[in-house]
C-alpha positions as CSV (number, residue, x, y, z in Angstrom):
1,M,21.9,11.1,33.6
2,T,19.6,10.4,30.7
3,T,19.6,7.1,28.7
4,F,18.5,6.3,25.2
5,A,15.2,5.2,26.7
6,T,14.5,8.4,28.7
7,D,15.4,10.5,25.6
8,A,13.2,8.4,23.3
9,I,10.2,8.4,25.5
10,A,10.3,12.2,26.0
11,Y,10.8,12.7,22.2
12,Y,7.9,10.5,21.1
13,N,5.5,11.9,23.8
14,A,6.2,15.4,22.4
15,L,5.9,14.7,18.7
16,S,3.4,16.9,16.8
17,A,2.3,16.9,13.2
18,P,3.6,19.6,10.9
19,A,1.0,22.2,9.9
20,N,2.3,22.8,6.4
21,L,1.2,19.6,4.6
22,P,-1.0,19.6,1.6
23,P,-4.7,19.5,2.6
24,D,-5.2,15.9,1.2
25,I,-2.4,14.4,3.3
26,D,-3.3,13.3,6.8
27,V,-1.0,12.5,9.7
28,I,-1.5,9.8,12.3
29,N,0.1,10.6,15.6
30,P,-0.5,7.6,17.9
31,Y,1.7,9.1,20.7
32,Q,-1.2,11.3,21.8
33,K,-3.0,8.2,23.1
34,P,-2.3,7.1,26.7
35,D,-2.1,3.4,25.8
36,V,0.5,4.1,23.1
37,Q,2.5,6.3,25.5
38,Q,2.5,3.4,28.0
39,I,3.7,1.0,25.2
40,A,6.5,3.3,24.2
41,N,7.5,3.7,27.9
42,E,7.6,-0.1,28.4
43,F,9.3,-0.8,25.1
44,Y,12.1,1.7,25.4
45,T,12.6,1.0,29.1
46,K,12.9,-2.7,28.4
47,F,15.3,-2.5,25.5
48,F,17.0,0.9,25.6
49,S,17.8,1.7,29.2
50,D,21.5,2.4,28.5
51,N,23.8,4.6,26.5
52,N,25.2,2.0,24.1
53,P,26.0,3.3,20.6
54,R,23.5,1.8,18.2
55,I,23.3,1.6,14.4
56,F,20.4,3.4,13.0
57,V,18.1,1.5,10.6
58,L,15.9,4.0,8.8
59,G,12.7,3.3,6.9
60,I,10.5,5.8,5.0
61,N,7.7,6.8,7.4
62,P,5.5,4.4,9.4
63,G,2.5,2.7,8.0
64,R,-1.0,3.0,9.5
65,F,-1.0,-0.6,10.7
66,G,2.5,-0.7,12.3
67,A,3.9,2.2,14.2
68,G,0.8,4.1,13.3
69,V,-1.0,1.9,15.8
70,T,1.7,0.9,18.4
71,G,4.1,3.8,18.2
72,I,7.0,1.3,17.7
73,S,8.7,1.2,14.3
74,F,7.7,-1.8,12.1
75,T,5.8,-3.3,15.0
76,T,2.2,-4.5,15.1
77,P,0.3,-5.1,18.3
78,Q,0.6,-8.9,17.9
79,N,4.4,-8.7,17.2
80,L,4.8,-6.4,20.2
81,R,3.2,-9.2,22.3
82,R,4.8,-12.2,20.6
83,Y,8.4,-11.0,20.1
84,C,8.9,-8.1,22.5
85,G,6.9,-9.5,25.5
86,I,4.9,-6.4,25.8
87,E,1.2,-7.0,26.4
88,N,-1.4,-4.6,25.0
89,D,-5.1,-4.5,24.2
90,L,-4.7,-3.0,20.7
91,R,-6.4,-4.8,17.9
92,D,-4.2,-7.0,15.8
93,T,-3.3,-5.4,12.4
94,P,-2.0,-6.7,9.0
95,E,1.4,-5.3,8.3
96,L,3.7,-7.1,5.8
97,S,6.8,-5.0,6.8
98,S,6.4,-6.0,10.5
99,R,6.1,-9.7,9.6
100,F,9.5,-9.6,7.8
101,I,11.3,-7.4,10.3
102,Y,10.5,-9.7,13.2
103,Q,11.8,-12.7,11.2
104,V,15.0,-10.6,11.0
105,V,14.9,-9.8,14.7
106,E,14.4,-13.5,15.6
107,A,17.2,-14.6,13.2
108,F,19.5,-12.1,14.8
109,G,18.9,-13.6,18.2
110,G,15.7,-12.1,19.5
111,A,14.5,-8.6,20.4
112,Q,16.8,-8.1,23.4
113,E,19.9,-8.8,21.3
114,F,18.7,-6.9,18.2
115,Y,17.6,-3.8,20.0
116,S,20.8,-3.7,22.0
117,R,22.7,-3.0,18.8
118,F,20.2,-1.3,16.4
119,F,17.5,1.4,16.5
120,L,14.7,0.9,14.0
121,T,13.2,4.3,13.0
122,S,12.2,6.3,9.9
123,L,13.2,9.5,8.1
124,F,9.8,10.9,9.2
125,P,8.4,9.4,12.4
126,L,4.7,9.8,11.9
127,A,2.4,7.8,9.6
128,L,1.0,9.5,6.5
129,T,-2.2,8.7,4.7
130,K,-4.0,9.9,1.6
131,G,-7.5,8.9,1.0
132,G,-7.2,6.6,4.0
133,K,-4.3,4.6,2.5
134,N,-0.6,4.6,3.4
135,Y,1.4,7.4,1.8
136,N,5.1,7.9,1.6
137,F,6.7,11.3,2.2
138,Y,8.4,11.1,-1.2
139,D,5.2,10.2,-3.2
140,D,4.8,13.8,-4.4
141,R,7.3,16.7,-4.5
142,V,5.1,19.1,-2.6
143,T,4.8,16.8,0.4
144,T,8.5,16.0,0.3
145,E,9.6,19.6,0.3
146,A,7.0,20.5,3.0
147,L,8.3,17.8,5.2
148,W,12.1,18.2,4.5
149,P,12.8,20.6,7.4
150,A,10.9,18.3,9.7
151,I,12.7,15.3,8.4
152,T,16.0,17.0,9.0
153,H,15.0,18.1,12.5
154,E,13.6,14.7,13.5
155,V,16.5,12.7,12.4
156,R,19.0,15.1,14.1
157,T,17.0,14.9,17.3
158,Q,16.9,11.1,17.3
159,L,20.6,11.1,16.8
160,S,21.0,13.0,20.0
161,F,19.4,10.3,22.1
162,A,21.8,9.1,24.9
163,G,24.0,12.1,24.4
164,G,24.5,11.4,20.7
165,S,26.1,8.1,21.3
166,Y,24.9,6.6,18.0
167,D,27.3,4.7,15.7
168,R,27.9,7.3,13.0
169,R,30.2,5.1,10.9
170,V,27.3,3.4,9.1
171,A,23.5,3.7,8.7
172,V,21.2,1.1,7.2
173,C,18.6,2.4,4.8
174,L,15.4,0.3,4.1
175,G,14.1,0.9,0.6
176,R,15.8,1.7,-2.7
177,K,13.9,4.9,-3.3
178,N,14.3,5.9,0.3
179,E,18.0,5.7,-0.3
180,T,17.8,8.7,-2.6
181,Y,16.4,10.9,0.2
182,L,18.6,9.6,3.0
183,R,21.7,10.2,0.8
184,R,20.4,13.7,0.1
185,L,19.9,14.3,3.8
186,N,23.3,12.9,4.6
187,D,25.0,15.0,1.9
188,Q,23.5,18.1,3.5
189,Q,24.0,17.2,7.2
190,K,26.9,14.7,7.3
191,F,25.1,12.5,9.9
192,F,26.8,9.2,8.8
193,D,30.0,8.2,7.2
194,R,28.4,5.5,5.1
195,I,25.0,4.3,4.1
196,V,24.1,0.7,3.1
197,T,20.8,-0.1,1.6
198,L,18.5,-3.1,1.8
199,D,15.3,-3.7,-0.1
200,H,12.2,-2.6,1.8
201,P,10.4,-5.4,3.8
202,R,7.1,-4.5,2.2
203,Y,8.6,-4.9,-1.3
204,I,10.1,-8.3,-0.3
205,L,6.8,-9.8,1.0
206,Q,4.7,-8.2,-1.7
207,Y,6.8,-9.0,-4.8
208,K,9.5,-11.5,-3.8
209,T,7.9,-13.9,-1.3
210,K,9.5,-17.0,-2.9
211,D,12.9,-15.4,-2.4
212,M,12.3,-14.4,1.2
213,P,15.0,-16.8,2.7
214,M,17.6,-15.1,0.4
215,Y,16.5,-11.6,1.5
216,L,16.5,-12.7,5.2
217,E,20.0,-14.0,4.8
218,R,21.0,-10.7,3.1
219,Y,19.6,-8.7,6.0
220,I,21.4,-10.7,8.6
221,T,24.7,-10.7,6.8
222,T,24.4,-6.9,6.3
223,L,23.6,-6.2,9.9
224,H,26.6,-8.4,11.1
225,D,28.9,-6.7,8.5
226,C,27.9,-3.3,10.0
227,L,28.7,-4.5,13.5
228,D,32.0,-5.9,12.3
229,E,33.0,-2.3,11.5
230,L,32.9,-1.4,15.2
């Protein structure tokens, strides 16, 4: 019998970049690297070796310094070591989103507790760049429409992990603009009964640093409210 871990590991190891993107948009696929495959194996085996229903927490697409390096959503090499207990030889990277997310993880009770209830992922699972800088799938309409079939397929496939035992009653969306596209997807596919939205971690640390304690409390309250619906 498969678990969330075995399904996730097989999924990420098989990911490939779409061939129909505009020529100036590049895709980073870290899962082709043996060290990242090993990290994904260790991470999912450690935190997801079960079939528990988890709430999906969905970002936009990974950044080049987070999952674009480690293969783990919102997770830099240093946070992988510090908070998840997974040693690696990857170079430490700057990533504001990861910094905030792991404050959330710690405030929730630590990685073991957090990942037993939630699955951090993205509408599109591979990092995008343009001119060497992070790029969002919704930053231009041509890229959005080119990726839309892949986005639909990738989210549907991730929802099938552990025999589809995700919590469909609610999904957490990270990012106000991302919400537009997750709601569009959900209107088309009926994946979730309800969507709640939180400000994106990068936005919080880039523009609202002085209010970070308030945003952290909002995240924790929202996550607990979602669990209370179970």
